[in-house]
């Protein structure tokens, strides 16, 4: 966090008891999840000194990994429901770079990243991360969690969100034990799959029911390829992005 003259200063507690750090006087922003634990650096001769210390209360961050080719309302509802049930400060969507489980061609990382940004932009608690698409080589969840741990810091509480199909396979993922060390797993229901934690270490996972959305990216791709609509299966902006970039289309099929 940049601290210096005219850049960052500490502000008093507000009416909700929050304390925060402001950036640029006209653009006050509360930094959620942090408490000021030591006294503010004194203002000396008009110059602000670095604050004595900030400690994190532990920002609660959900992580929704996926190929997102394209992102659809099943992903978004699952993330929203987990955010509500676990009082998360943020859910970060992480489009995979090269998914090691998927042999078939996937759309370019930039297209999948941009569709994810479009789909998440209107929700103040949703963000999109480039950690996986910017890393060389195949994407492994353990690397995702290491990178996000570095971004959010040791105090953050990470919740890794997976649908029932992905949860069933998690022990085959690289360095599964380290995944459990970094994040609490949240398995969510998905139509057509059985949600079970029988194969997982006790206390490492919570299972929750989310509104059933019988949608898959595969079905969305197939619909576009066959000339059928994906309106209301994916956010409107994603429908338009797919059309604009002519994703999933066979050249002879007209329409969205
Ligand atoms: P594809 O058909 O290409 O595999 P997908 O719809 O399964 O796509 P992914 O990007 O593979 O989407 O999934 C990312 C994560 O979202 C996984 O954990 C998956 O289980 C979960 N997920 C996907 N669709 C749903 C859904 N409809 N309901 C609940 N969870 C879902
Ligand atoms: Mg899938």
PDB file of C-alpha atoms and ligand atoms in Angstrom:
ATOM      1  CA  UNK A   1       0.000   0.000   0.000  1.00  0.00           C
ATOM      2  CA  UNK A   2       1.470   3.297  -1.002  1.00  0.00           C
ATOM      3  CA  UNK A   3       1.979   5.635   1.911  1.00  0.00           C
ATOM      4  CA  UNK A   4       3.369   9.091   1.454  1.00  0.00           C
ATOM      5  CA  UNK A   5       2.651  12.708   1.156  1.00  0.00           C
ATOM      6  CA  UNK A   6      -0.729  13.335  -0.374  1.00  0.00           C
ATOM      7  CA  UNK A   7      -1.189   9.700  -1.267  1.00  0.00           C
ATOM      8  CA  UNK A   8      -2.484   7.886   1.766  1.00  0.00           C
ATOM      9  CA  UNK A   9      -3.686   9.039   5.113  1.00  0.00           C
ATOM     10  CA  UNK A  10      -5.632   7.532   7.928  1.00  0.00           C
ATOM     11  CA  UNK A  11      -9.122   8.633   8.736  1.00  0.00           C
ATOM     12  CA  UNK A  12     -11.103   8.330  11.950  1.00  0.00           C
ATOM     13  CA  UNK A  13     -13.732   5.767  12.688  1.00  0.00           C
ATOM     14  CA  UNK A  14     -16.952   6.316  10.766  1.00  0.00           C
ATOM     15  CA  UNK A  15     -20.506   5.972  12.003  1.00  0.00           C
ATOM     16  CA  UNK A  16     -20.376   2.185  11.564  1.00  0.00           C
ATOM     17  CA  UNK A  17     -17.208   1.902  13.585  1.00  0.00           C
ATOM     18  CA  UNK A  18     -15.063   1.202  10.546  1.00  0.00           C
ATOM     19  CA  UNK A  19     -11.624   2.680  10.201  1.00  0.00           C
ATOM     20  CA  UNK A  20      -9.942   2.946   6.911  1.00  0.00           C
ATOM     21  CA  UNK A  21      -7.258   4.328   4.728  1.00  0.00           C
ATOM     22  CA  UNK A  22      -8.120   6.938   2.165  1.00  0.00           C
ATOM     23  CA  UNK A  23      -6.479   7.350  -1.180  1.00  0.00           C
ATOM     24  CA  UNK A  24      -6.373  10.858  -2.626  1.00  0.00           C
ATOM     25  CA  UNK A  25      -8.541  13.182  -0.624  1.00  0.00           C
ATOM     26  CA  UNK A  26     -11.404  13.373  -3.094  1.00  0.00           C
ATOM     27  CA  UNK A  27     -11.748   9.630  -3.405  1.00  0.00           C
ATOM     28  CA  UNK A  28     -12.130   8.089   0.000  1.00  0.00           C
ATOM     29  CA  UNK A  29     -12.250   4.344  -0.005  1.00  0.00           C
ATOM     30  CA  UNK A  30     -12.693   2.092   2.986  1.00  0.00           C
ATOM     31  CA  UNK A  31     -10.320  -0.777   3.177  1.00  0.00           C
ATOM     32  CA  UNK A  32     -12.542  -3.521   4.462  1.00  0.00           C
ATOM     33  CA  UNK A  33     -11.164  -6.250   6.639  1.00  0.00           C
ATOM     34  CA  UNK A  34      -8.455  -4.157   8.274  1.00  0.00           C
ATOM     35  CA  UNK A  35      -8.231  -2.635  11.736  1.00  0.00           C
ATOM     36  CA  UNK A  36      -5.862   0.088  12.658  1.00  0.00           C
ATOM     37  CA  UNK A  37      -4.065  -1.343  15.671  1.00  0.00           C
ATOM     38  CA  UNK A  38      -1.469   1.289  16.404  1.00  0.00           C
ATOM     39  CA  UNK A  39      -1.640   5.000  16.382  1.00  0.00           C
ATOM     40  CA  UNK A  40      -1.679   6.915  13.157  1.00  0.00           C
ATOM     41  CA  UNK A  41       1.621   8.317  12.007  1.00  0.00           C
ATOM     42  CA  UNK A  42       1.782  11.901  13.213  1.00  0.00           C
ATOM     43  CA  UNK A  43       1.491  14.735  10.826  1.00  0.00           C
ATOM     44  CA  UNK A  44       4.900  16.385  10.967  1.00  0.00           C
ATOM     45  CA  UNK A  45       5.446  19.664   9.213  1.00  0.00           C
ATOM     46  CA  UNK A  46       2.667  18.929   6.766  1.00  0.00           C
ATOM     47  CA  UNK A  47       4.117  15.553   5.870  1.00  0.00           C
ATOM     48  CA  UNK A  48       2.368  12.320   6.649  1.00  0.00           C
ATOM     49  CA  UNK A  49       4.395   9.519   8.098  1.00  0.00           C
ATOM     50  CA  UNK A  50       3.744   5.856   7.531  1.00  0.00           C
ATOM     51  CA  UNK A  51       1.043   4.407   9.764  1.00  0.00           C
ATOM     52  CA  UNK A  52       2.460   2.449  12.662  1.00  0.00           C
ATOM     53  CA  UNK A  53       0.639  -0.697  11.700  1.00  0.00           C
ATOM     54  CA  UNK A  54      -2.377  -2.242  10.119  1.00  0.00           C
ATOM     55  CA  UNK A  55      -3.497  -5.726  10.918  1.00  0.00           C
ATOM     56  CA  UNK A  56      -5.869  -7.788   8.898  1.00  0.00           C
ATOM     57  CA  UNK A  57      -8.907  -9.250  10.610  1.00  0.00           C
ATOM     58  CA  UNK A  58      -8.753 -11.850   7.889  1.00  0.00           C
ATOM     59  CA  UNK A  59     -10.465 -10.890   4.707  1.00  0.00           C
ATOM     60  CA  UNK A  60     -12.824 -13.661   3.677  1.00  0.00           C
ATOM     61  CA  UNK A  61     -12.205 -14.462   0.052  1.00  0.00           C
ATOM     62  CA  UNK A  62     -14.015 -16.992  -2.104  1.00  0.00           C
ATOM     63  CA  UNK A  63     -12.164 -18.400  -5.103  1.00  0.00           C
ATOM     64  CA  UNK A  64     -14.141 -19.619  -8.086  1.00  0.00           C
ATOM     65  CA  UNK A  65     -11.834 -21.335 -10.556  1.00  0.00           C
ATOM     66  CA  UNK A  66     -13.009 -22.467 -13.952  1.00  0.00           C
ATOM     67  CA  UNK A  67     -12.378 -22.590 -17.639  1.00  0.00           C
ATOM     68  CA  UNK A  68     -15.277 -20.160 -18.129  1.00  0.00           C
ATOM     69  CA  UNK A  69     -15.610 -20.989 -21.818  1.00  0.00           C
ATOM     70  CA  UNK A  70     -18.047 -19.250 -21.522  1.00  0.00           C
ATOM     71  CA  UNK A  71     -18.915 -18.142 -17.964  1.00  0.00           C
ATOM     72  CA  UNK A  72     -22.636 -18.805 -17.310  1.00  0.00           C
ATOM     73  CA  UNK A  73     -25.295 -18.198 -14.676  1.00  0.00           C
ATOM     74  CA  UNK A  74     -24.529 -21.527 -12.950  1.00  0.00           C
ATOM     75  CA  UNK A  75     -21.089 -20.163 -11.999  1.00  0.00           C
ATOM     76  CA  UNK A  76     -22.493 -16.805 -10.932  1.00  0.00           C
ATOM     77  CA  UNK A  77     -25.335 -18.170  -8.809  1.00  0.00           C
ATOM     78  CA  UNK A  78     -22.977 -20.609  -7.067  1.00  0.00           C
ATOM     79  CA  UNK A  79     -20.526 -17.802  -6.224  1.00  0.00           C
ATOM     80  CA  UNK A  80     -23.267 -15.467  -5.050  1.00  0.00           C
ATOM     81  CA  UNK A  81     -24.824 -18.099  -2.826  1.00  0.00           C
ATOM     82  CA  UNK A  82     -21.501 -19.059  -1.222  1.00  0.00           C
ATOM     83  CA  UNK A  83     -20.678 -15.364  -0.693  1.00  0.00           C
ATOM     84  CA  UNK A  84     -23.955 -14.945   1.161  1.00  0.00           C
ATOM     85  CA  UNK A  85     -23.758 -18.121   3.237  1.00  0.00           C
ATOM     86  CA  UNK A  86     -20.108 -17.623   4.244  1.00  0.00           C
ATOM     87  CA  UNK A  87     -20.230 -13.805   4.622  1.00  0.00           C
ATOM     88  CA  UNK A  88     -17.435 -13.386   2.110  1.00  0.00           C
ATOM     89  CA  UNK A  89     -15.917  -9.963   1.472  1.00  0.00           C
ATOM     90  CA  UNK A  90     -15.099 -10.916  -2.099  1.00  0.00           C
ATOM     91  CA  UNK A  91     -15.304 -13.727  -4.609  1.00  0.00           C
ATOM     92  CA  UNK A  92     -12.460 -13.795  -7.079  1.00  0.00           C
ATOM     93  CA  UNK A  93     -13.102 -15.597 -10.359  1.00  0.00           C
ATOM     94  CA  UNK A  94      -9.981 -17.191 -11.773  1.00  0.00           C
ATOM     95  CA  UNK A  95     -10.099 -18.280 -15.412  1.00  0.00           C
ATOM     96  CA  UNK A  96      -7.663 -21.150 -15.967  1.00  0.00           C
ATOM     97  CA  UNK A  97      -4.684 -20.773 -18.245  1.00  0.00           C
ATOM     98  CA  UNK A  98      -4.336 -24.167 -19.868  1.00  0.00           C
ATOM     99  CA  UNK A  99      -6.654 -26.543 -17.967  1.00  0.00           C
ATOM    100  CA  UNK A 100      -4.725 -29.794 -17.485  1.00  0.00           C
ATOM    101  CA  UNK A 101      -7.939 -31.873 -17.398  1.00  0.00           C
ATOM    102  CA  UNK A 102      -9.275 -30.660 -20.747  1.00  0.00           C
ATOM    103  CA  UNK A 103      -7.832 -32.033 -23.960  1.00  0.00           C
ATOM    104  CA  UNK A 104     -10.192 -30.343 -26.388  1.00  0.00           C
ATOM    105  CA  UNK A 105      -9.408 -26.849 -27.632  1.00  0.00           C
ATOM    106  CA  UNK A 106     -10.629 -24.030 -25.442  1.00  0.00           C
ATOM    107  CA  UNK A 107     -11.052 -20.387 -26.398  1.00  0.00           C
ATOM    108  CA  UNK A 108      -8.101 -18.086 -25.901  1.00  0.00           C
ATOM    109  CA  UNK A 109      -7.280 -17.075 -22.333  1.00  0.00           C
ATOM    110  CA  UNK A 110      -7.954 -13.417 -23.176  1.00  0.00           C
ATOM    111  CA  UNK A 111     -11.440 -14.179 -24.522  1.00  0.00           C
ATOM    112  CA  UNK A 112     -12.283 -16.241 -21.441  1.00  0.00           C
ATOM    113  CA  UNK A 113     -10.812 -13.588 -19.150  1.00  0.00           C
ATOM    114  CA  UNK A 114     -12.780 -10.787 -20.815  1.00  0.00           C
ATOM    115  CA  UNK A 115     -16.044 -12.735 -20.684  1.00  0.00           C
ATOM    116  CA  UNK A 116     -15.417 -13.293 -16.970  1.00  0.00           C
ATOM    117  CA  UNK A 117     -14.742  -9.594 -16.411  1.00  0.00           C
ATOM    118  CA  UNK A 118     -17.941  -8.679 -18.283  1.00  0.00           C
ATOM    119  CA  UNK A 119     -20.002 -11.184 -16.275  1.00  0.00           C
ATOM    120  CA  UNK A 120     -18.657 -10.108 -12.880  1.00  0.00           C
ATOM    121  CA  UNK A 121     -18.329  -6.345 -13.407  1.00  0.00           C
ATOM    122  CA  UNK A 122     -21.713  -5.340 -12.013  1.00  0.00           C
ATOM    123  CA  UNK A 123     -21.329  -7.147  -8.680  1.00  0.00           C
ATOM    124  CA  UNK A 124     -19.287  -5.096  -6.190  1.00  0.00           C
ATOM    125  CA  UNK A 125     -18.168  -8.270  -4.392  1.00  0.00           C
ATOM    126  CA  UNK A 126     -16.975 -10.075  -7.533  1.00  0.00           C
ATOM    127  CA  UNK A 127     -13.524  -9.647  -9.044  1.00  0.00           C
ATOM    128  CA  UNK A 128     -11.541 -11.455 -11.749  1.00  0.00           C
ATOM    129  CA  UNK A 129      -7.917 -12.493 -11.457  1.00  0.00           C
ATOM    130  CA  UNK A 130      -5.273 -13.057 -14.125  1.00  0.00           C
ATOM    131  CA  UNK A 131      -3.020 -15.233 -11.943  1.00  0.00           C
ATOM    132  CA  UNK A 132      -3.706 -18.407 -13.904  1.00  0.00           C
ATOM    133  CA  UNK A 133      -3.755 -16.999 -17.398  1.00  0.00           C
ATOM    134  CA  UNK A 134      -0.521 -15.106 -16.789  1.00  0.00           C
ATOM    135  CA  UNK A 135       1.325 -18.191 -15.445  1.00  0.00           C
ATOM    136  CA  UNK A 136       3.203 -20.356 -17.931  1.00  0.00           C
ATOM    137  CA  UNK A 137       2.304 -24.016 -18.338  1.00  0.00           C
ATOM    138  CA  UNK A 138      -0.744 -26.025 -17.314  1.00  0.00           C
ATOM    139  CA  UNK A 139      -2.964 -24.646 -14.554  1.00  0.00           C
ATOM    140  CA  UNK A 140      -2.974 -26.477 -11.229  1.00  0.00           C
ATOM    141  CA  UNK A 141      -5.226 -25.315  -8.411  1.00  0.00           C
ATOM    142  CA  UNK A 142      -2.398 -25.547  -5.879  1.00  0.00           C
ATOM    143  CA  UNK A 143      -0.502 -22.868  -7.835  1.00  0.00           C
ATOM    144  CA  UNK A 144      -3.628 -20.715  -8.004  1.00  0.00           C
ATOM    145  CA  UNK A 145      -3.967 -20.876  -4.234  1.00  0.00           C
ATOM    146  CA  UNK A 146      -0.276 -20.134  -3.618  1.00  0.00           C
ATOM    147  CA  UNK A 147      -0.484 -17.069  -5.853  1.00  0.00           C
ATOM    148  CA  UNK A 148      -3.709 -15.810  -4.294  1.00  0.00           C
ATOM    149  CA  UNK A 149      -2.339 -16.431  -0.800  1.00  0.00           C
ATOM    150  CA  UNK A 150       0.555 -14.139  -1.749  1.00  0.00           C
ATOM    151  CA  UNK A 151      -1.902 -11.515  -3.049  1.00  0.00           C
ATOM    152  CA  UNK A 152      -4.285 -11.568  -0.068  1.00  0.00           C
ATOM    153  CA  UNK A 153      -1.715 -12.261   2.669  1.00  0.00           C
ATOM    154  CA  UNK A 154      -1.406 -14.809   5.466  1.00  0.00           C
ATOM    155  CA  UNK A 155      -4.407 -13.536   7.439  1.00  0.00           C
ATOM    156  CA  UNK A 156      -6.928 -13.984   4.642  1.00  0.00           C
ATOM    157  CA  UNK A 157      -9.386 -16.843   4.904  1.00  0.00           C
ATOM    158  CA  UNK A 158      -9.676 -18.513   1.531  1.00  0.00           C
ATOM    159  CA  UNK A 159     -12.710 -20.529   0.451  1.00  0.00           C
ATOM    160  CA  UNK A 160     -12.297 -22.575  -2.702  1.00  0.00           C
ATOM    161  CA  UNK A 161     -15.654 -23.085  -4.413  1.00  0.00           C
ATOM    162  CA  UNK A 162     -16.250 -26.155  -6.559  1.00  0.00           C
ATOM    163  CA  UNK A 163     -19.239 -27.778  -8.165  1.00  0.00           C
ATOM    164  CA  UNK A 164     -20.094 -31.381  -7.316  1.00  0.00           C
ATOM    165  CA  UNK A 165     -18.389 -32.719 -10.461  1.00  0.00           C
ATOM    166  CA  UNK A 166     -15.086 -30.992  -9.726  1.00  0.00           C
ATOM    167  CA  UNK A 167     -15.184 -31.871  -6.025  1.00  0.00           C
ATOM    168  CA  UNK A 168     -15.498 -35.565  -6.856  1.00  0.00           C
ATOM    169  CA  UNK A 169     -12.120 -35.438  -8.610  1.00  0.00           C
ATOM    170  CA  UNK A 170     -10.200 -33.210  -6.241  1.00  0.00           C
ATOM    171  CA  UNK A 171      -7.965 -35.894  -4.748  1.00  0.00           C
ATOM    172  CA  UNK A 172      -6.516 -36.474  -8.212  1.00  0.00           C
ATOM    173  CA  UNK A 173      -5.409 -32.859  -8.350  1.00  0.00           C
ATOM    174  CA  UNK A 174      -1.738 -32.018  -7.908  1.00  0.00           C
ATOM    175  CA  UNK A 175      -0.667 -31.623  -4.253  1.00  0.00           C
ATOM    176  CA  UNK A 176      -4.192 -31.939  -2.901  1.00  0.00           C
ATOM    177  CA  UNK A 177      -3.010 -31.731   0.742  1.00  0.00           C
ATOM    178  CA  UNK A 178      -1.602 -28.265   0.154  1.00  0.00           C
ATOM    179  CA  UNK A 179      -4.924 -27.211  -1.354  1.00  0.00           C
ATOM    180  CA  UNK A 180      -6.600 -28.124   1.941  1.00  0.00           C
ATOM    181  CA  UNK A 181      -3.914 -26.245   3.887  1.00  0.00           C
ATOM    182  CA  UNK A 182      -4.552 -23.006   2.009  1.00  0.00           C
ATOM    183  CA  UNK A 183      -8.301 -23.027   1.635  1.00  0.00           C
ATOM    184  CA  UNK A 184     -11.507 -24.360   3.060  1.00  0.00           C
ATOM    185  CA  UNK A 185     -13.378 -26.164   0.307  1.00  0.00           C
ATOM    186  CA  UNK A 186     -16.985 -25.346  -0.412  1.00  0.00           C
ATOM    187  CA  UNK A 187     -18.719 -27.962  -2.562  1.00  0.00           C
ATOM    188  CA  UNK A 188     -21.922 -26.805  -4.220  1.00  0.00           C
ATOM    189  CA  UNK A 189     -24.742 -28.810  -5.732  1.00  0.00           C
ATOM    190  CA  UNK A 190     -24.926 -29.114  -9.503  1.00  0.00           C
ATOM    191  CA  UNK A 191     -27.769 -30.780 -11.428  1.00  0.00           C
ATOM    192  CA  UNK A 192     -26.738 -34.196 -12.727  1.00  0.00           C
ATOM    193  CA  UNK A 193     -23.964 -34.797 -10.179  1.00  0.00           C
ATOM    194  CA  UNK A 194     -23.869 -36.263  -6.678  1.00  0.00           C
ATOM    195  CA  UNK A 195     -22.351 -33.969  -4.066  1.00  0.00           C
ATOM    196  CA  UNK A 196     -20.289 -35.933  -1.550  1.00  0.00           C
ATOM    197  CA  UNK A 197     -17.370 -35.308   0.796  1.00  0.00           C
ATOM    198  CA  UNK A 198     -16.831 -38.958   1.756  1.00  0.00           C
ATOM    199  CA  UNK A 199     -13.445 -38.984   0.040  1.00  0.00           C
ATOM    200  CA  UNK A 200     -12.156 -35.804   1.698  1.00  0.00           C
ATOM    201  CA  UNK A 201     -10.447 -35.094   5.041  1.00  0.00           C
ATOM    202  CA  UNK A 202     -12.979 -34.220   7.759  1.00  0.00           C
ATOM    203  CA  UNK A 203     -13.382 -30.467   8.433  1.00  0.00           C
ATOM    204  CA  UNK A 204     -11.706 -29.536   5.146  1.00  0.00           C
ATOM    205  CA  UNK A 205     -14.954 -29.092   3.262  1.00  0.00           C
ATOM    206  CA  UNK A 206     -18.491 -27.757   3.581  1.00  0.00           C
ATOM    207  CA  UNK A 207     -21.281 -28.836   1.274  1.00  0.00           C
ATOM    208  CA  UNK A 208     -24.069 -26.440   0.423  1.00  0.00           C
ATOM    209  CA  UNK A 209     -27.112 -26.475  -1.773  1.00  0.00           C
ATOM    210  CA  UNK A 210     -27.340 -23.679  -4.334  1.00  0.00           C
ATOM    211  CA  UNK A 211     -30.236 -22.862  -6.674  1.00  0.00           C
ATOM    212  CA  UNK A 212     -30.196 -25.527  -9.378  1.00  0.00           C
ATOM    213  CA  UNK A 213     -28.991 -24.267 -12.742  1.00  0.00           C
ATOM    214  CA  UNK A 214     -28.815 -27.006 -15.350  1.00  0.00           C
ATOM    215  CA  UNK A 215     -26.315 -25.085 -17.447  1.00  0.00           C
ATOM    216  CA  UNK A 216     -22.848 -26.062 -18.654  1.00  0.00           C
ATOM    217  CA  UNK A 217     -20.325 -24.244 -20.790  1.00  0.00           C
ATOM    218  CA  UNK A 218     -20.251 -27.284 -23.074  1.00  0.00           C
ATOM    219  CA  UNK A 219     -23.994 -26.947 -23.709  1.00  0.00           C
ATOM    220  CA  UNK A 220     -23.601 -23.178 -24.320  1.00  0.00           C
ATOM    221  CA  UNK A 221     -20.851 -23.819 -26.887  1.00  0.00           C
ATOM    222  CA  UNK A 222     -22.943 -26.494 -28.589  1.00  0.00           C
ATOM    223  CA  UNK A 223     -25.965 -24.193 -28.718  1.00  0.00           C
ATOM    224  CA  UNK A 224     -24.001 -21.379 -30.343  1.00  0.00           C
ATOM    225  CA  UNK A 225     -22.412 -23.816 -32.817  1.00  0.00           C
ATOM    226  CA  UNK A 226     -25.883 -25.069 -33.778  1.00  0.00           C
ATOM    227  CA  UNK A 227     -27.279 -21.540 -34.106  1.00  0.00           C
ATOM    228  CA  UNK A 228     -29.417 -21.675 -30.936  1.00  0.00           C
ATOM    229  CA  UNK A 229     -29.593 -18.775 -28.476  1.00  0.00           C
ATOM    230  CA  UNK A 230     -27.727 -18.582 -25.173  1.00  0.00           C
ATOM    231  CA  UNK A 231     -29.707 -15.566 -23.930  1.00  0.00           C
ATOM    232  CA  UNK A 232     -30.529 -15.990 -20.203  1.00  0.00           C
ATOM    233  CA  UNK A 233     -28.040 -18.841 -19.855  1.00  0.00           C
ATOM    234  CA  UNK A 234     -25.122 -16.399 -19.804  1.00  0.00           C
ATOM    235  CA  UNK A 235     -25.161 -12.657 -18.947  1.00  0.00           C
ATOM    236  CA  UNK A 236     -26.294 -10.364 -21.766  1.00  0.00           C
ATOM    237  CA  UNK A 237     -22.839  -8.848 -22.204  1.00  0.00           C
ATOM    238  CA  UNK A 238     -21.393 -12.334 -22.648  1.00  0.00           C
ATOM    239  CA  UNK A 239     -23.987 -13.164 -25.337  1.00  0.00           C
ATOM    240  CA  UNK A 240     -22.884 -10.045 -27.172  1.00  0.00           C
ATOM    241  CA  UNK A 241     -19.185 -10.740 -26.689  1.00  0.00           C
ATOM    242  CA  UNK A 242     -19.611 -14.271 -28.095  1.00  0.00           C
ATOM    243  CA  UNK A 243     -21.375 -12.829 -31.158  1.00  0.00           C
ATOM    244  CA  UNK A 244     -18.856 -10.021 -31.638  1.00  0.00           C
ATOM    245  CA  UNK A 245     -15.862 -12.375 -31.472  1.00  0.00           C
ATOM    246  CA  UNK A 246     -17.720 -15.146 -33.357  1.00  0.00           C
ATOM    247  CA  UNK A 247     -16.802 -17.657 -30.666  1.00  0.00           C
ATOM    248  CA  UNK A 248     -18.017 -21.267 -30.980  1.00  0.00           C
ATOM    249  CA  UNK A 249     -19.562 -20.597 -34.399  1.00  0.00           C
ATOM    250  CA  UNK A 250     -19.436 -22.880 -37.360  1.00  0.00           C
ATOM    251  CA  UNK A 251     -19.009 -20.435 -40.206  1.00  0.00           C
ATOM    252  CA  UNK A 252     -22.137 -21.494 -42.073  1.00  0.00           C
ATOM    253  CA  UNK A 253     -24.494 -21.064 -39.097  1.00  0.00           C
ATOM    254  CA  UNK A 254     -26.185 -17.659 -38.898  1.00  0.00           C
ATOM    255  CA  UNK A 255     -27.432 -15.824 -35.813  1.00  0.00           C
ATOM    256  CA  UNK A 256     -26.362 -15.638 -32.175  1.00  0.00           C
TER     257      UNK A 256
HETATM  258  P1  LIG B   1     -17.483 -27.319 -19.304  1.00  0.00           P
HETATM  259  O1  LIG B   1     -18.784 -27.908 -19.764  1.00  0.00           O
HETATM  260  O2  LIG B   1     -16.650 -26.695 -20.379  1.00  0.00           O
HETATM  261  O3  LIG B   1     -16.683 -28.271 -18.422  1.00  0.00           O
HETATM  262  P2  LIG B   1     -18.620 -26.068 -16.952  1.00  0.00           P
HETATM  263  O4  LIG B   1     -20.008 -25.583 -17.147  1.00  0.00           O
HETATM  264  O5  LIG B   1     -18.429 -27.383 -16.227  1.00  0.00           O
HETATM  265  O6  LIG B   1     -17.867 -26.085 -18.355  1.00  0.00           O
HETATM  266  P3  LIG B   1     -16.303 -25.037 -15.694  1.00  0.00           P
HETATM  267  O7  LIG B   1     -15.628 -23.772 -16.080  1.00  0.00           O
HETATM  268  O8  LIG B   1     -15.710 -26.350 -16.077  1.00  0.00           O
HETATM  269  O9  LIG B   1     -17.822 -24.934 -16.231  1.00  0.00           O
HETATM  270  O10 LIG B   1     -16.614 -25.062 -14.121  1.00  0.00           O
HETATM  271  C1  LIG B   1     -16.003 -24.236 -13.170  1.00  0.00           C
HETATM  272  C2  LIG B   1     -16.573 -24.578 -11.791  1.00  0.00           C
HETATM  273  O11 LIG B   1     -17.962 -24.221 -11.734  1.00  0.00           O
HETATM  274  C3  LIG B   1     -16.514 -26.060 -11.438  1.00  0.00           C
HETATM  275  O12 LIG B   1     -16.237 -26.170 -10.045  1.00  0.00           O
HETATM  276  C4  LIG B   1     -17.900 -26.553 -11.744  1.00  0.00           C
HETATM  277  O13 LIG B   1     -18.248 -27.688 -10.989  1.00  0.00           O
HETATM  278  C5  LIG B   1     -18.736 -25.349 -11.346  1.00  0.00           C
HETATM  279  N1  LIG B   1     -20.001 -25.282 -12.079  1.00  0.00           N
HETATM  280  C6  LIG B   1     -20.147 -25.191 -13.417  1.00  0.00           C
HETATM  281  N2  LIG B   1     -21.446 -25.143 -13.765  1.00  0.00           N
HETATM  282  C7  LIG B   1     -22.154 -25.215 -12.615  1.00  0.00           C
HETATM  283  C8  LIG B   1     -23.557 -25.222 -12.329  1.00  0.00           C
HETATM  284  N3  LIG B   1     -24.475 -25.175 -13.309  1.00  0.00           N
HETATM  285  N4  LIG B   1     -23.947 -25.304 -11.018  1.00  0.00           N
HETATM  286  C9  LIG B   1     -22.996 -25.378 -10.045  1.00  0.00           C
HETATM  287  N5  LIG B   1     -21.661 -25.359 -10.257  1.00  0.00           N
HETATM  288  C10 LIG B   1     -21.224 -25.283 -11.519  1.00  0.00           C
HETATM  289 MG1  LIG B   2     -16.591 -28.382 -16.286  1.00  0.00          MG
END
